[in-house]
Coordinates of C-alpha atoms in Angstrom, one line a residue:
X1 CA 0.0 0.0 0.0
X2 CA 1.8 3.3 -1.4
X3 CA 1.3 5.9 1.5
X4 CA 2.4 9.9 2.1
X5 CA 2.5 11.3 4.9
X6 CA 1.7 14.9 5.3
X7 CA 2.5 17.1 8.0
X8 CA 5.3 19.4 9.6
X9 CA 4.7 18.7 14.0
X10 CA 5.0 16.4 16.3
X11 CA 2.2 14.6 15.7
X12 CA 3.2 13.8 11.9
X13 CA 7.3 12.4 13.9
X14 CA 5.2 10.0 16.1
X15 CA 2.9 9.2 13.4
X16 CA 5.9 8.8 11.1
X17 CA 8.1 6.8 13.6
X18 CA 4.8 4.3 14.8
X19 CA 4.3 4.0 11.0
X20 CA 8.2 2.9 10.1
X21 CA 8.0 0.7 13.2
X22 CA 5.1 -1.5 12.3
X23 CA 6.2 -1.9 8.6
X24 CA 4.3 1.0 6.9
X25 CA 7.2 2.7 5.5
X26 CA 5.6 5.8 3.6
X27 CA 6.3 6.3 0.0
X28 CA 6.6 10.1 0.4
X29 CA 6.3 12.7 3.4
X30 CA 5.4 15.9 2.2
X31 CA 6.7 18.7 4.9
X32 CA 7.1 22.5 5.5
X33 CA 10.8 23.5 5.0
X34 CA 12.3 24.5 8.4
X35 CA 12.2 28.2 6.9
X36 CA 8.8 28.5 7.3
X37 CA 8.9 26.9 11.3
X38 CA 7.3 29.6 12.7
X39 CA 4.4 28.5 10.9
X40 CA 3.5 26.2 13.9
X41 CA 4.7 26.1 17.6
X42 CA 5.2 22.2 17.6
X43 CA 7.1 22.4 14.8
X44 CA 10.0 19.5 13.7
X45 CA 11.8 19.2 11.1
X46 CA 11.1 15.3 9.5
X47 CA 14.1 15.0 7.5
X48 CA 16.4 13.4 10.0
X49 CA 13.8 10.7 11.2
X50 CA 12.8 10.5 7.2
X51 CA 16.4 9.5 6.1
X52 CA 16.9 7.1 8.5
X53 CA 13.8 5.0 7.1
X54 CA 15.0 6.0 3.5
X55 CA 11.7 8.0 3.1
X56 CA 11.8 10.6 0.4
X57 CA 11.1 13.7 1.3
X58 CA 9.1 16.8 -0.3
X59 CA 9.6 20.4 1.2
X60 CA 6.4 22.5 0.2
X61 CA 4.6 25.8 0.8
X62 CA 1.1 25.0 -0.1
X63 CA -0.8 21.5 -0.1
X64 CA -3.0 22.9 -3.1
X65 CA -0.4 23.9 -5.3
X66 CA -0.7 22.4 -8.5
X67 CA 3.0 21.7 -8.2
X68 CA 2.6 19.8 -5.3
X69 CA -0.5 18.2 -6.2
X70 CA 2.1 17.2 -9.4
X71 CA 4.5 15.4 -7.0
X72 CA 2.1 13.5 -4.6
X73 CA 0.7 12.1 -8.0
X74 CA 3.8 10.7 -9.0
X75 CA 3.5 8.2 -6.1
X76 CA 0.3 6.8 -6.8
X77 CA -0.4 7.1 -3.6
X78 CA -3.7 4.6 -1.6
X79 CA -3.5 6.1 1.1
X80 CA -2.9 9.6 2.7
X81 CA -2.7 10.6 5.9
X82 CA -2.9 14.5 7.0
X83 CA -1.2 14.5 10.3
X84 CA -0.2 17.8 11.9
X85 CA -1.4 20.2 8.9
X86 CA -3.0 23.0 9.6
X87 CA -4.1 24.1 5.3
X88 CA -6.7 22.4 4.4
X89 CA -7.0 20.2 1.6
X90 CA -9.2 20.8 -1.2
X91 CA -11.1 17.8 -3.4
X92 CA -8.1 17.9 -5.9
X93 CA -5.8 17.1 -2.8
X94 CA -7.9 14.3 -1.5
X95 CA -9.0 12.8 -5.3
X96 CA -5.1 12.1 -5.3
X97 CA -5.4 9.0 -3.1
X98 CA -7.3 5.9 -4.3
X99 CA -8.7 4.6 -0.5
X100 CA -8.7 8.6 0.7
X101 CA -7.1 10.9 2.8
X102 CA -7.3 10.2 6.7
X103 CA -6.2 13.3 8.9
X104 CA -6.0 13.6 13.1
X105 CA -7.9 15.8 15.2
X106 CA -7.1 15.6 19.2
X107 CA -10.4 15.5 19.9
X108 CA -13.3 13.3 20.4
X109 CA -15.0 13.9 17.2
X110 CA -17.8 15.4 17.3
X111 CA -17.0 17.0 20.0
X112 CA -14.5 20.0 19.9
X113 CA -14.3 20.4 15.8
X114 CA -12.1 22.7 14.6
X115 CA -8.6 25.2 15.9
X116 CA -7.2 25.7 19.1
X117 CA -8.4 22.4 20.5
X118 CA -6.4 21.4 23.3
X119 CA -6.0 25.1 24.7
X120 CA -9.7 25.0 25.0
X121 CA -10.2 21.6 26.0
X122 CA -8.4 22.8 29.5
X123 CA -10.5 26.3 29.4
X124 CA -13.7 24.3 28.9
X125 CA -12.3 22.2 31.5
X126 CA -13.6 18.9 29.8
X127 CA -13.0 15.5 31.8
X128 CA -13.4 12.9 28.8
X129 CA -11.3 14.0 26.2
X130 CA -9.5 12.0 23.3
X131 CA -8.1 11.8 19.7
X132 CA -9.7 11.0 16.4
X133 CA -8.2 9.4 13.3
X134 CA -10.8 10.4 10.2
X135 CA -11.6 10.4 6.3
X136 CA -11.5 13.9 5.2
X137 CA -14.2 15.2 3.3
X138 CA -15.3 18.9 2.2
X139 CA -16.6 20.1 5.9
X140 CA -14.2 20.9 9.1
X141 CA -13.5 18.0 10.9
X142 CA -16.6 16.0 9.7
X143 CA -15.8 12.8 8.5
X144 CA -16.5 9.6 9.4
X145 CA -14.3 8.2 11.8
X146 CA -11.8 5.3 11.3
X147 CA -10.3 5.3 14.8
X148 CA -10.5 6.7 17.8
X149 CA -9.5 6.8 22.0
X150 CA -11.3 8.4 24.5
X151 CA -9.3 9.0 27.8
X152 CA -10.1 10.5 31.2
X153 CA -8.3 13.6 31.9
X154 CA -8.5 15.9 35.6
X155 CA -9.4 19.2 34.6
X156 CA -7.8 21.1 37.6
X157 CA -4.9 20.1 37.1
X158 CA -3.9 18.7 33.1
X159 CA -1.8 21.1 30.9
X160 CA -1.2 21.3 27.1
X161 CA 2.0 19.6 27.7
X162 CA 0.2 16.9 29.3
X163 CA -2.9 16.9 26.6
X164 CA -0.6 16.9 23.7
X165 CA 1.8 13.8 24.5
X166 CA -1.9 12.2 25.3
X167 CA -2.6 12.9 21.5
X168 CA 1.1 11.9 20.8
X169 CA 0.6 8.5 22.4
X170 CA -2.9 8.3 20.9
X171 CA -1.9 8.0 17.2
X172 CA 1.4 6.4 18.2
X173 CA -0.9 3.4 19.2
X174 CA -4.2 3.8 16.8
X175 CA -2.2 4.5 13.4
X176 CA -0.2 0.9 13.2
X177 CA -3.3 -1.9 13.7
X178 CA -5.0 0.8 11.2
X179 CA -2.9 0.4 8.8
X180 CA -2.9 -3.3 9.0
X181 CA -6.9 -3.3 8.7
X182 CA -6.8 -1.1 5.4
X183 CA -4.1 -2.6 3.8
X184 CA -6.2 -5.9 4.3
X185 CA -8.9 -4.3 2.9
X186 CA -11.2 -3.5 6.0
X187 CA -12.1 0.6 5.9
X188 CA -13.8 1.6 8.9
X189 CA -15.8 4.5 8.6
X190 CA -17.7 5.0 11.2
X191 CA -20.3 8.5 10.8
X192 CA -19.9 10.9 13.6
X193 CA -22.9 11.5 15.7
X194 CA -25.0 14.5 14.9
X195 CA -25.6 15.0 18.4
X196 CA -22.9 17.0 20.8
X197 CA -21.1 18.8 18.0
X198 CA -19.3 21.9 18.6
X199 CA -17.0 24.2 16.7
X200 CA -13.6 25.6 18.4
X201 CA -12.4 28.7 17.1
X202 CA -8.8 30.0 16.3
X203 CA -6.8 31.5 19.4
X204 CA -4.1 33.4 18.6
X205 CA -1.1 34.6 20.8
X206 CA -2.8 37.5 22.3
X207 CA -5.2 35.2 23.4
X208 CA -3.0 34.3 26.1
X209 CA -3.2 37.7 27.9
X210 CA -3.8 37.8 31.7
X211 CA -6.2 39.9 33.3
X212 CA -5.5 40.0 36.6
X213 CA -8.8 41.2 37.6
X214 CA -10.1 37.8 36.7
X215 CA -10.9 35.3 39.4
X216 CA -7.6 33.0 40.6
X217 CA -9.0 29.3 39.1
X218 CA -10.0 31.5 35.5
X219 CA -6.1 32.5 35.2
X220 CA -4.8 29.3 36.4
X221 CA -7.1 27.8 33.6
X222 CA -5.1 30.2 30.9
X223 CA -1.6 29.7 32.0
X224 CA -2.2 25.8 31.8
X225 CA -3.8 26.1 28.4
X226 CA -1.5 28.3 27.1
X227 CA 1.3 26.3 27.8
X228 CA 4.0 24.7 26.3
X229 CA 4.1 23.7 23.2
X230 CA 1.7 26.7 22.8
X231 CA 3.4 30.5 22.9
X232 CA 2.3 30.8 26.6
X233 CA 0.2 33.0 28.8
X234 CA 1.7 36.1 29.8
X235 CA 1.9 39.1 31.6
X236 CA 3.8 42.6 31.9
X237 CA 6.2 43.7 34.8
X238 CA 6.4 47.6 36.0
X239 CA 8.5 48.1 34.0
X240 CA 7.3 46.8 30.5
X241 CA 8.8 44.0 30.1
X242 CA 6.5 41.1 29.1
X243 CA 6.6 37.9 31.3
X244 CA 5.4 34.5 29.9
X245 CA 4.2 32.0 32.5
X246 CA 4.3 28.7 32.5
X247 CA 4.4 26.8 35.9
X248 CA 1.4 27.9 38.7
X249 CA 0.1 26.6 41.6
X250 CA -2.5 27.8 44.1
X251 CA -1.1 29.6 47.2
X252 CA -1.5 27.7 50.4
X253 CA -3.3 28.8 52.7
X254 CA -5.8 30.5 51.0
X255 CA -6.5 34.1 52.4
X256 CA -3.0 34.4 53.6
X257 CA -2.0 37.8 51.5
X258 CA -4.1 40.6 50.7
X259 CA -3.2 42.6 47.5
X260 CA -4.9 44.6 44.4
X261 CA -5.1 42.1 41.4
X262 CA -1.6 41.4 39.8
X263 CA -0.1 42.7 42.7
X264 CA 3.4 40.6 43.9
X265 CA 2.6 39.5 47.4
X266 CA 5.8 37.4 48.3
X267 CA 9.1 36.7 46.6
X268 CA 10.8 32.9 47.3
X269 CA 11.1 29.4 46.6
X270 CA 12.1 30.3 42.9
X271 CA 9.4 31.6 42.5
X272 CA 7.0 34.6 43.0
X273 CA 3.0 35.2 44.3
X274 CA 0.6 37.3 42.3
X275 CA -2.9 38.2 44.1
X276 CA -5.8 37.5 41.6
X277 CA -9.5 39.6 41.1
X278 CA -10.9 37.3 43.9
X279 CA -9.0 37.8 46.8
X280 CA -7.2 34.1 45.9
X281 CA -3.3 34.6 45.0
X282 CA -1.6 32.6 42.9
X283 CA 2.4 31.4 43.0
X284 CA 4.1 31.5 39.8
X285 CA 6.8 28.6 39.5
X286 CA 8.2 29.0 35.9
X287 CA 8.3 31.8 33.6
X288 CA 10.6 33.5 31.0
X289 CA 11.3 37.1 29.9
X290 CA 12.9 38.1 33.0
X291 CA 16.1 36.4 35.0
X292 CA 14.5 37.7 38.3
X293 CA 10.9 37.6 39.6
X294 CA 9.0 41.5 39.7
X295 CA 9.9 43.4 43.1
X296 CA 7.5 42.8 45.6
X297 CA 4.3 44.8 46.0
X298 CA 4.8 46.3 42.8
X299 CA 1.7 45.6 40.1
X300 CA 2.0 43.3 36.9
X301 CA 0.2 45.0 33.7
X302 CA -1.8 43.9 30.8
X303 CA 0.1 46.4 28.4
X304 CA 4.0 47.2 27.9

């Protein structure tokens, strides 16, 4: 079964590595040029892990482009799988492949169609949460699905981190005995439900702005979401400089410090304690912008 593999994160290396593994050596990846990395925050570059499987390799802009569209052709491909692509791929794309086109959402289709998924999985705070492997057709996320895991997540506590090597580990294990089952000719394609579907729209690195004002459990929310691999939530000090958080915890006791939101309350520990809108402070554990935490008592901002 000729296969390409399309995509440019860390999704499309574990799909690619799972794949190699079980004896599904693609016939082609087709991959963003590390030139255009800031295209996407989980970004790798494929080549290493693609010449160590001797799997050719196909640096493009634009999956639509007729000059792409030229070069998957060439490989007759049955099969391809859209793993870790963010353009979508128009009917010419998908007529390209004699089974069809398969893509990954990390998501429990229907549920959570669409961008930004994981970030708002956390700000939603969902508890049953998982990843979908599914035919694309002309509509966002749609299609039936051909396999899928639902998992259990604690939404107090999970970060994007923590979501995303879920997903990782998700098509690591559903892509292989996939594989197997199409190549034998078995094509599950299961409809989604039409009931519980919702649509998730873009966020954007602004997105991850704190308001102090906001009540504690609401910012701790963000700074989780926002998260690694994501660009982060973040903040200003006094004096301008902008601060992007990445580790929190709640401050024990509660009601120890009493502050104005974004105000630092205490200094130690590695760390530093911001109060929130509530009256509930927050310790800050990881960050990056600044070597030092923002003197004490003085008042983090929303602008420069």
């Amino acid at each position: 079964m000729n296969i390409v593999l399309v995509g440019a994160v860390e999704t499309t290396l574990a799909a690619l590595m799972s794949m190699c593994g079980a004896g599904h050596v693609p016939a082609l990846l087709v991959t963003l040029s590390p030139r255009l990395s800031a295209r996407h925050s989980d970004f790798v570059d494929l080549s290493p892990a693609a010449a160590k499987y001797g799997v050719p390799v196909l640096h493009i802009e634009k999956s639509n482009d007729p000059a792409t569209l030229e070069q998957i052709a060439k490989v007759k491909p049955d099969l391809i799988l859209v793993l870790g692509w963010s353009q979508i791929c128009g009917p010419e794309f998908r007529a390209l492949a004699r089974i069809g086109c398969i893509g990954f959402h990390p998501s429990a289709l229907p549920r959570l169609r669409g961008r930004g998924v994981i970030p708002w999985t956390i700000l939603l705070q969902e508890r049953n949460v998982g990843s979908s492997l599914f035919w694309l057709g002309e509509g966002a996320d749609d299609g039936p699905i051909a396999a899928q895991a639902i998992y259990a997540v604690d939404p107090e506590t999970v970060t994007a981190r923590e979501l995303y090597n879920r997903a990782l580990r998700a098509v690591s294990g559903l892509l292989p005995p996939l594989l197997n089952q199409i190549s034998n000719g078995d094509i599950p394609a299961e409809p989604q439900r039409t009931d519980g579907i919702s649509l998730c729209a873009r966020r954007r690195p602004e997105d991850g702005l704190i308001d102090w004002t906001n009540p504690a459990a609401d910012i701790h929310r963000l700074i989780r979401a926002s998260g690694p691999p994501y660009p982060g939530a973040y903040t200003y000090g006094p004096d301008g400089v902008k601060l992007v958080l990445t580790g929190v915890r709640y401050t024990e006791p509660e009601g120890y410090f009493i502050g104005l939101p974004g105000q630092i309350q205490a200094i130690g520990n590695g760390g530093f304690t911001v109060a929130c809108g509530d009256g509930r402070c927050l310790d800050i554990t990881e960050w990056s912008g600044a070597d030092t935490p923002p003197a004490l008592h003085a008042k983090l901002r929303t602008h420069p």
